[in-house]
Coordinates of C-alpha atoms in Angstrom, one line a residue:
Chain A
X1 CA -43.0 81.1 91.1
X2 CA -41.4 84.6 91.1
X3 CA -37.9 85.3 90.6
X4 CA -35.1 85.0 92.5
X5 CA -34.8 88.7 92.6
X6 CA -38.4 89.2 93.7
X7 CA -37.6 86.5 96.8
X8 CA -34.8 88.4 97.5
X9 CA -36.7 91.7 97.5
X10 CA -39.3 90.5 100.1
X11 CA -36.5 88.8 102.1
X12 CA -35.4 92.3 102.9
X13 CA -38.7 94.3 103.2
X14 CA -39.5 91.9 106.0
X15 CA -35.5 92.4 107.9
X16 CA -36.5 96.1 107.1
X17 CA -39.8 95.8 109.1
X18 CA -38.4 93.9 111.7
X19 CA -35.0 96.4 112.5
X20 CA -37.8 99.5 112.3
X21 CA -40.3 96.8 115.1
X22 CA -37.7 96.3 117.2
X23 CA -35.4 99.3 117.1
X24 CA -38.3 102.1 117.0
X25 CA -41.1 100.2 118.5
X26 CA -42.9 101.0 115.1
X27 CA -44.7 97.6 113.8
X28 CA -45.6 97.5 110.0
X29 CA -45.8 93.5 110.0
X30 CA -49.2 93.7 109.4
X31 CA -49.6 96.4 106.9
X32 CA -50.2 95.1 103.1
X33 CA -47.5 93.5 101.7
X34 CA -47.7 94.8 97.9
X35 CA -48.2 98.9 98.9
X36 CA -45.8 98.3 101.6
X37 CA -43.1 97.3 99.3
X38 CA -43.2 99.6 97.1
X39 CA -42.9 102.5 99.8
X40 CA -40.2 100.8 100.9
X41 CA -38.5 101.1 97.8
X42 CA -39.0 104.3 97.2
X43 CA -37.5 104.8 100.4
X44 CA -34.2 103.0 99.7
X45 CA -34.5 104.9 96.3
X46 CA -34.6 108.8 98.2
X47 CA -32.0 107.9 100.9
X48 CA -29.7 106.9 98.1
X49 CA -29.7 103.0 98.8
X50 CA -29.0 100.7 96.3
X51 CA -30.8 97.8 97.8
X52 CA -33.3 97.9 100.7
X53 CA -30.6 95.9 102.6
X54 CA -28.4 99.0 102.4
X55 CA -31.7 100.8 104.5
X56 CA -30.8 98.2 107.5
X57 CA -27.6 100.0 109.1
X58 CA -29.7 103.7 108.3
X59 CA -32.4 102.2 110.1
X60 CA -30.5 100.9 113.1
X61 CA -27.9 104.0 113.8
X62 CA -29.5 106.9 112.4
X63 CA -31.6 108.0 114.8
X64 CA -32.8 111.4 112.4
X65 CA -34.0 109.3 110.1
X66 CA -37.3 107.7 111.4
X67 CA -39.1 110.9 110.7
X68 CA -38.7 110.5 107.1
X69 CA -39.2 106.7 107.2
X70 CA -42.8 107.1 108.7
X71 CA -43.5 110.1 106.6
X72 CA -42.3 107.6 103.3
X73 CA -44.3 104.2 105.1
X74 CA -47.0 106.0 106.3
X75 CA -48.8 107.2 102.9
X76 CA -49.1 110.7 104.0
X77 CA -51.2 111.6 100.7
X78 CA -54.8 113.2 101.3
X79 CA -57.2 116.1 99.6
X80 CA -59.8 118.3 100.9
X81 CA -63.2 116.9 100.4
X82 CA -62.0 113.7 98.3
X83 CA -65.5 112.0 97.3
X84 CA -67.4 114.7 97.6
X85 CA -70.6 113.0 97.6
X86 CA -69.6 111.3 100.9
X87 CA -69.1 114.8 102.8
X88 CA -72.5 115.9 101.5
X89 CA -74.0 113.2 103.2
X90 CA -72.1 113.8 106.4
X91 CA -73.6 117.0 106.2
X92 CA -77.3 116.2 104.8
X93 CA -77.9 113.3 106.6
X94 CA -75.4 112.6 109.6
X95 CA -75.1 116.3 111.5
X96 CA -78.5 116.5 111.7
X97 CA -78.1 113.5 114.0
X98 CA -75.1 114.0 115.4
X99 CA -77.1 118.4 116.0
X100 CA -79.6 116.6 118.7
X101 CA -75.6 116.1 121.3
X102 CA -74.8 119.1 123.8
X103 CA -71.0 118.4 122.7
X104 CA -69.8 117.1 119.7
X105 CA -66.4 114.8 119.3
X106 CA -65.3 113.6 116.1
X107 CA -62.2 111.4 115.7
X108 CA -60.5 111.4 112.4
X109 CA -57.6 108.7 112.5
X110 CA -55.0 108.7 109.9
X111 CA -55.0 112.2 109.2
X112 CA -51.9 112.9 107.6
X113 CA -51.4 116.1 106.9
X114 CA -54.7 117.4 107.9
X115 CA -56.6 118.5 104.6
X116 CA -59.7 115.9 105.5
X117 CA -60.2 117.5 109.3
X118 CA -60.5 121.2 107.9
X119 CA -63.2 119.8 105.5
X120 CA -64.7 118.5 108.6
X121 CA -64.3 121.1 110.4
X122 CA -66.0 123.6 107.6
X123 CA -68.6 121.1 107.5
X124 CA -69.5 121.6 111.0
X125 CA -69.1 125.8 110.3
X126 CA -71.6 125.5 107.4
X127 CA -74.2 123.5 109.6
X128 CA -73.7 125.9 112.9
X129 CA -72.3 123.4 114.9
X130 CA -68.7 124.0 115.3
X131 CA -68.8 125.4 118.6
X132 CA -70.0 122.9 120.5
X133 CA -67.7 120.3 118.8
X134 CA -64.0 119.4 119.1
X135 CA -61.7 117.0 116.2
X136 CA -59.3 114.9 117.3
X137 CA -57.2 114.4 114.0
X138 CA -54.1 111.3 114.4
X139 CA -51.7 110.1 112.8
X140 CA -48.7 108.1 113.2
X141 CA -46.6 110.5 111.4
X142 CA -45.5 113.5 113.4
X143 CA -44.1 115.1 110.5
X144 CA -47.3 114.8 108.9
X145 CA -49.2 116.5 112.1
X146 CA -46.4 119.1 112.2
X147 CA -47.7 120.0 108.6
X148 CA -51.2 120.0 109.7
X149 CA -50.9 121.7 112.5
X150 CA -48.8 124.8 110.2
X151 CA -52.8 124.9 108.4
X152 CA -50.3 126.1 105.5
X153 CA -51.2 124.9 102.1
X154 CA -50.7 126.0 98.2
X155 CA -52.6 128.5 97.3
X156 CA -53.0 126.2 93.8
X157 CA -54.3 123.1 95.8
X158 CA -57.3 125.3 97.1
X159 CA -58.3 126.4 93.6
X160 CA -58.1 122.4 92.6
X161 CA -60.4 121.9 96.3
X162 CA -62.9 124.6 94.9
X163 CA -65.2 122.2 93.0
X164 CA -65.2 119.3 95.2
X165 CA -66.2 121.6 97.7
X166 CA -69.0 122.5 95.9
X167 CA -70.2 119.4 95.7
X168 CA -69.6 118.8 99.0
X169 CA -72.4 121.4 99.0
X170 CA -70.2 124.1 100.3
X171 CA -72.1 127.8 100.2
X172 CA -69.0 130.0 100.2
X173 CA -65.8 129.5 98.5
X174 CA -63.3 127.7 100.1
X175 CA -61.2 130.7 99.6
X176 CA -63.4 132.0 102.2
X177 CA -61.9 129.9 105.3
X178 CA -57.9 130.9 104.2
X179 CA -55.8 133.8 103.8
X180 CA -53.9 133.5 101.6
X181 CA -50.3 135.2 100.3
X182 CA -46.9 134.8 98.1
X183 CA -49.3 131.6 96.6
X184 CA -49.6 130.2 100.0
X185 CA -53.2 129.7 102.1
X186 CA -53.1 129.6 105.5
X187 CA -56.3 127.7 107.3
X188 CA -58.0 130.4 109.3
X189 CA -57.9 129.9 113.3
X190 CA -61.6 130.0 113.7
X191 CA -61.3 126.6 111.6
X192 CA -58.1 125.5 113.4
X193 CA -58.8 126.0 117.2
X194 CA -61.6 123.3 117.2
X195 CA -58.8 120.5 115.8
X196 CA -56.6 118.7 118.2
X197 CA -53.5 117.3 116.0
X198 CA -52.3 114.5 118.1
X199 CA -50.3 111.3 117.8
X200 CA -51.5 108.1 117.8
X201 CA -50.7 104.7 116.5
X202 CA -53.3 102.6 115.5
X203 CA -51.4 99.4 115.3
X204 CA -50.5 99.4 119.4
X205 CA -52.5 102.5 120.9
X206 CA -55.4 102.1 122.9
X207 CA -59.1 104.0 122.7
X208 CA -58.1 108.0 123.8
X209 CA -61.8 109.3 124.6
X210 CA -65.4 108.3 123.6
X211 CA -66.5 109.9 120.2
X212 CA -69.8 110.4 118.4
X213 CA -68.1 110.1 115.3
X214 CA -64.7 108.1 113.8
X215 CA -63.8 108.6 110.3
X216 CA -61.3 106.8 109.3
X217 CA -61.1 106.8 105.0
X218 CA -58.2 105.0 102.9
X219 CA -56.3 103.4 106.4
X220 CA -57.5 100.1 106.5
X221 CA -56.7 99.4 102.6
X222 CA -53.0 99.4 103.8
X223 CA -53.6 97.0 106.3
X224 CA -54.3 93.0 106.5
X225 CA -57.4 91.2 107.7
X226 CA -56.3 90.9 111.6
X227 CA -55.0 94.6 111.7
X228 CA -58.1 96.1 110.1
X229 CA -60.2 93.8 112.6
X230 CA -58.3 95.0 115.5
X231 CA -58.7 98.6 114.0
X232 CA -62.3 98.0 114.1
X233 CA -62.5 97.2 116.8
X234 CA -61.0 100.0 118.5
X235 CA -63.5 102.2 116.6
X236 CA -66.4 100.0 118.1
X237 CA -64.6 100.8 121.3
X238 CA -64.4 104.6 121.0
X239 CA -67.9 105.4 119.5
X240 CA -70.7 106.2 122.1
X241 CA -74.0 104.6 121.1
X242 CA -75.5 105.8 117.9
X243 CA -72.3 106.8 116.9
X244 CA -70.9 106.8 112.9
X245 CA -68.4 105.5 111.6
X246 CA -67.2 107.0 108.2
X247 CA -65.1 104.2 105.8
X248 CA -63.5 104.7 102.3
X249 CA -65.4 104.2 99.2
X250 CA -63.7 100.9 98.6
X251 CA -62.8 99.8 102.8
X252 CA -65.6 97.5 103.9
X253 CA -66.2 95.8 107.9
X254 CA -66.1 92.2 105.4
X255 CA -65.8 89.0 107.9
X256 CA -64.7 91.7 110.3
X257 CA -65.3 90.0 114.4
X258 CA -66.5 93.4 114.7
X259 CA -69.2 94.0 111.9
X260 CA -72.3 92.7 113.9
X261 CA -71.6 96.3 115.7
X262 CA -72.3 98.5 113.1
X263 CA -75.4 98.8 110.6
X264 CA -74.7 100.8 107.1
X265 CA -76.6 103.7 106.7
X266 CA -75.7 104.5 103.2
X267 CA -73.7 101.5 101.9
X268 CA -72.6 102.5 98.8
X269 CA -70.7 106.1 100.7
X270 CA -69.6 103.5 103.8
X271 CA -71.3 105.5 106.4
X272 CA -72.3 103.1 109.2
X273 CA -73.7 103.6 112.9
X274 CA -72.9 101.9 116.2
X275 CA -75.8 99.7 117.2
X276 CA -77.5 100.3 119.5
X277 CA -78.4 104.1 119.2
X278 CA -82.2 105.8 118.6
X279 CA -83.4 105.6 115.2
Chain B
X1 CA -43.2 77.7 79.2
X2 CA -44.8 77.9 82.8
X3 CA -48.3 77.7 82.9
X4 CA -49.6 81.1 83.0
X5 CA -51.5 81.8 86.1
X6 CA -52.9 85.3 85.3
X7 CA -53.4 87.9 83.3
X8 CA -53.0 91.5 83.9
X9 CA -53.9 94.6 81.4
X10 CA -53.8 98.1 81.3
X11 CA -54.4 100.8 78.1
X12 CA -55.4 104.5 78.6
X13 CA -56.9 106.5 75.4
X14 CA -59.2 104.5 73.3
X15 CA -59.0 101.5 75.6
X16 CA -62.3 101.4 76.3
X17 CA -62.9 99.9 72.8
X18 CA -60.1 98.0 72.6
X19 CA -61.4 96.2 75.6
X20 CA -64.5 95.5 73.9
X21 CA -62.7 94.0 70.9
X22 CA -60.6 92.1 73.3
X23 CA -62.7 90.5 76.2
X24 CA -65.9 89.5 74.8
X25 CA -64.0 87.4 72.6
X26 CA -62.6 85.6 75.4
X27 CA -63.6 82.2 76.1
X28 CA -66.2 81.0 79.0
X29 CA -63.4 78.2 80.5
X30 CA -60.4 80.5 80.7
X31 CA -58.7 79.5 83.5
X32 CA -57.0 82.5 84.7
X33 CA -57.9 85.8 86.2
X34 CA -58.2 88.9 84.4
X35 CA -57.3 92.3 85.7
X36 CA -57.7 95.4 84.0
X37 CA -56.3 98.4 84.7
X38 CA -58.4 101.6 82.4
X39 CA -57.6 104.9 82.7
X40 CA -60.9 106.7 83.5
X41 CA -62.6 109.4 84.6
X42 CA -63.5 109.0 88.1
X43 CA -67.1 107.6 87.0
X44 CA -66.1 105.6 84.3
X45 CA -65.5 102.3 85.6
X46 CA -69.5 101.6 85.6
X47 CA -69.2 102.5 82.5
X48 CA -66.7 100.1 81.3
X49 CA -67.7 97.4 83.3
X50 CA -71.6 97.9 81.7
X51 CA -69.9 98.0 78.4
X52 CA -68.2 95.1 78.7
X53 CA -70.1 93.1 80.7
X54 CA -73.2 92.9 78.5
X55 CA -71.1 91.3 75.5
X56 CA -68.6 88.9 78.0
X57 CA -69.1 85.1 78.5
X58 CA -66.8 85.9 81.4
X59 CA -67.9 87.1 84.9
X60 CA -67.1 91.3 85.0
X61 CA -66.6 93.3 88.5
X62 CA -64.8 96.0 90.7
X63 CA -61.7 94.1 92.0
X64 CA -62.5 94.4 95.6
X65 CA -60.1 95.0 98.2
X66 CA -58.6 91.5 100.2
X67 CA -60.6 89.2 97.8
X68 CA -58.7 86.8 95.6
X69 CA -57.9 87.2 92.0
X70 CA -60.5 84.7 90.4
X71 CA -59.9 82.2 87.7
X72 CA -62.2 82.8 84.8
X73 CA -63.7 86.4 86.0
X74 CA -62.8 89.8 84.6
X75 CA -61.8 91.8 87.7
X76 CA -61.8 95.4 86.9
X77 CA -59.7 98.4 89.0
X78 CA -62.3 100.8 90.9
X79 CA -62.0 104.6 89.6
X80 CA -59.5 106.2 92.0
X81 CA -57.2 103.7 93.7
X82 CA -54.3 102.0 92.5
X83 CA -55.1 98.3 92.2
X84 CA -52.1 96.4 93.9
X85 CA -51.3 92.6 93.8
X86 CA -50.4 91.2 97.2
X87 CA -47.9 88.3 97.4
X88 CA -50.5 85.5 98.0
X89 CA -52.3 87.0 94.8
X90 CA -55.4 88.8 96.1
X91 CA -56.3 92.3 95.5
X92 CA -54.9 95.3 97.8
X93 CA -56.2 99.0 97.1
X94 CA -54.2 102.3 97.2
X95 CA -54.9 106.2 97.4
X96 CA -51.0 106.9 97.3
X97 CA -50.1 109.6 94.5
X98 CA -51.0 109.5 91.2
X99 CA -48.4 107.8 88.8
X100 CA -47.9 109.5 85.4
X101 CA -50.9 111.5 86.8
X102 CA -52.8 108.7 86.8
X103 CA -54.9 106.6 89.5
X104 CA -55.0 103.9 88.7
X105 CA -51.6 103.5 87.3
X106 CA -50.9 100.1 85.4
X107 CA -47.2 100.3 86.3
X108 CA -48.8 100.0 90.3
X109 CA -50.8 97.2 88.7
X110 CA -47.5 95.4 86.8
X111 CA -45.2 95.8 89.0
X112 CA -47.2 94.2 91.6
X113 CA -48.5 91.5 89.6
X114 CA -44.7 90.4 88.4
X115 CA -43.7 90.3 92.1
X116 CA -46.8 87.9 93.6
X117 CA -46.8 85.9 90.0
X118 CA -43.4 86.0 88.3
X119 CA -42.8 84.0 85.4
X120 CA -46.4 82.8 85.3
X121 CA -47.7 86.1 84.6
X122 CA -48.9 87.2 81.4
X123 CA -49.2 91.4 80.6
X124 CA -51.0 93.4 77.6
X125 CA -50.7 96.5 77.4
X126 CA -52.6 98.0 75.4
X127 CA -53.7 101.9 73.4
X128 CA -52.6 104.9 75.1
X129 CA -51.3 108.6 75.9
X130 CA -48.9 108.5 78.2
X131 CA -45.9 106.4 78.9
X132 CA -47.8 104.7 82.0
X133 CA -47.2 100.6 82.0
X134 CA -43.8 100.9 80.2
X135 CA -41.6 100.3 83.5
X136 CA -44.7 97.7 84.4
X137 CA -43.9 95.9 81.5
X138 CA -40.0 95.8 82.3
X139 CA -40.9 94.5 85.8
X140 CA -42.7 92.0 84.2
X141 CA -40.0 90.8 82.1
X142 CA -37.4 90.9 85.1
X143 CA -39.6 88.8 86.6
X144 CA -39.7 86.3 83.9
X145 CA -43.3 87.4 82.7
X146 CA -44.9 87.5 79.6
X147 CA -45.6 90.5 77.6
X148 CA -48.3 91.3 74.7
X149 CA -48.2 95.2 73.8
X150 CA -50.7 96.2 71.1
X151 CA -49.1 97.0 67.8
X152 CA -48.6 100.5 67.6
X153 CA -49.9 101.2 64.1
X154 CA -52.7 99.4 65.1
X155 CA -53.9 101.7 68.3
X156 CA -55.9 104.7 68.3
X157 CA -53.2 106.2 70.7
X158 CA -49.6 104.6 70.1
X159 CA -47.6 106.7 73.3
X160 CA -47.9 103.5 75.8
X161 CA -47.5 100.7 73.4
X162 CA -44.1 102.6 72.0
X163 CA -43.1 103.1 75.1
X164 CA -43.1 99.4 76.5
X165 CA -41.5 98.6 73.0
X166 CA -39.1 100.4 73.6
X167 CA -38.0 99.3 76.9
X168 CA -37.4 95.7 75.1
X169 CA -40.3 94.6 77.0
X170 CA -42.8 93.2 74.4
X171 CA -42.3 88.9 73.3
X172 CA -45.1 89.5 71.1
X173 CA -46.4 92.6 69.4
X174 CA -49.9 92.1 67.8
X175 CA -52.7 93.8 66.4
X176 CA -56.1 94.3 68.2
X177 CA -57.8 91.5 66.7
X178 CA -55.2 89.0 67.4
X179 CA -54.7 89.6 70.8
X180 CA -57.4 88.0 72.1
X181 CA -56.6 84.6 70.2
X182 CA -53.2 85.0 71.8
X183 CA -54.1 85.2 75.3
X184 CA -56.4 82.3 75.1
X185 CA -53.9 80.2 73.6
X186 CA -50.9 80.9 75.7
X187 CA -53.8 80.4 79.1
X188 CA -55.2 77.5 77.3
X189 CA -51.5 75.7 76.2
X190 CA -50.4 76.3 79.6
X191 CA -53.2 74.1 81.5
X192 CA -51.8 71.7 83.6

């Protein structure tokens, strides 16, 4: 059996998740246990506690703090184009699809601080249909959204972007969609204007609007069985027939209630569509 | 001694063939898990799985997300995610931030690992570059784990195994070929 100290550990996690439940209304009891701790630790760590214990009175009296706490909880880390491969088959084989719809609405849940819904949305540029179509990026974190929202990123992180957007099968240079100063690059408003930031909680929000497309890449990792079939669910729920739904590389629908409703269109990149759809 | 319940591994530079000297010589009725953490490029781990695999009497694969640890199969870390260890001992992914500026970090791996299997946890930690696995290894320990690290002098790169040495958290440090012996025999003399 583990130590003592390792009992103890997840003795407090669990009082943790249970003051931030019930005092904020924010439920992590069914997030991962193992990830979970550890960003719980580090959380203890930045605030200066020295045990998570010492989080509970910060949690319950100090109202400025559960900004930071969701920004820490919340794994606000994402890249532009991660797994290239997967956007070029959004592009190649998906858009085409998706082309055939008078409007176009993509949901794109968990999206931290953005950098996955501009490569969307330069996707759709590159394949003409960014006009007719409209991204609805959420996140639980409104610190996060506040920072995607800004469009603002390093002027460093762009040049690391380049090559995976060349893969992605980019035909510019992603310098092309920024301007960029004093080594910051700002996401240009043609790119911006068709991307709604907005909050939404996936753990106790409902289905917001009818979509032809969720993607939804590295959430469901972080969460157990029953919250990632309940996730699923809501996708199943929002997607109009036909529609795709976009996984991580590693996320699969598994014994998922929900699995019968979609059929894998490229396994091995997790793309899937909504039965029931035209072939 | 507790019985040792699994096994967890990480090395970085020249790890690749240290795992070849290492798993293949492990036997077919282990009866533990192993789980290896390999810094890679991000298409490597087909790579070391089909390098391994070929040579193992043991099961090799991707350690997939929500699926148990298995006894007696070689579960290997995909390329890109940190491979956590949930409480109940099956296998959690994560895309957080690189550690050491790595993904997958083996202190992710460690740490985790000490916390769902304490004191009947066994960690190797192998060849490396970088000091990644070091504070795994003293997690381990706390935890009342078991620690092999590869004998310096022995690896091709001798940052990580100096490193964990030097956090006090090695019980045995042994040269390449020996460490497979060890593991069997500290998994085997465990058995209930």
């Amino acid at each position: 059996m583990p130590s003592r100290s390792d009992g103890l550990r997840a003795l407090e996690v669990d009082l943790f998740v249970e003051a931030l439940a019930r005092r904020h209304g924010y439920d992590f009891s069914q997030y991962a246990k193992a990830s979970l701790r550890r960003r719980v630790s580090a959380l203890a760590q930045s605030l200066g506690c020295a045990t998570i214990a010492d989080l509970l009175p910060r949690v319950l009296h100090d109202e400025a703090l559960l900004p930071a706490i969701l920004s820490t909880l919340s794994v606000p880390v994402t890249e532009m184009f991660r797994d290239p491969l997967v956007f070029r088959a959004i592009a190649e084989r998906l858009l085409p699809v998706l082309a055939t719809y008078p409007r176009l609405n993509i949901w794109q849940a968990g999206s931290a601080t953005g950098e996955e819904a501009y490569s969307l949305a330069i996707l759709l540029e590159e394949a003409g249909l960014l006009q007719k179509a409209q991204i609805y990026a959420t996140d639980i974190n409104d610190t996060a959204i506040a920072k995607a929202e800004e469009g603002i990123v390093s002027a460093e992180h762009i040049a690391r972007y380049e090559d995976a957007y060349r893969k992605a099968g980019g035909n510019k240079s992603l310098s092309h969609y920024f301007s960029q100063g004093y080594g910051f690059a700002k996401i240009s408003s043609a790119i911006k204007d068709h991307i709604s930031f907005a909050h939404h909680n996936l753990v106790s929000d409902g289905v917001f609007c009818e979509v032809n497309m969720v993607v939804c890449r590295n959430v469901l990792i972080y969460f157990d069985k029953k919250l990632q079939d309940h996730v699923l669910g809501l996708f199943g729920s929002s997607l109009s027939r036909g529609g795709f739904l976009c996984l991580g590389l590693r996320e699969n629908l598994g014994t998922s209630a929900h699995a019968h409703q979609f059929m894998a269109v490229d396994h091995e990149l997790r793309l899937f569509r909504k039965a029931g759809g035209s072939q | 001694m507790k019985r040792i319940r699994a096994v967890a591994m990480g090395c970085s530079a020249g790890g690749i063939a240290a795992l070849h000297d290492i798993l293949p010589a492990l036997p077919a009725n282990l009866p533990v898990p192993v789980i290896i953490v390999c810094h890679s490029g991000p298409a490597a781990t087909d790579l070391l799985s089909a390098a391994i695999r070929r040579d193992c009497r043991l099961p090799v694969a991707e350690a997939q997300e929500r699926s148990p640890a298995l006894p007696g199969h070689i579960h290997v870390a995909p390329p890109d995610y940190h491979l956590l260890i949930e409480p109940d001992g099956t296998f959690a992914l994560s895309a957080e931030e690189r550690i050491h500026n790595v993904r997958p970090a083996i202190d992710a791996l460690l740490e985790t690992a000490a916390e769902a299997w304490g004191e009947e946890l066994l960690a190797v930690l192998l060849t490396g570059a970088n000091e990644d696995g070091a504070q795994g290894m003293a997690a381990v320990k706390a935890a009342g784990g078991h620690c092999i690290v590869q004998d310096p002098s022995d690896a091709v790169a001798d940052v990580m195994p100096r490193a964990a040495i030097a956090r006090g958290a090695a019980d045995w440090i042994a040269p390449l070929d020996r460490i497979a012996f060890l593991i069997t025999s500290l998994c085997q003399d465990s058995r209930p």
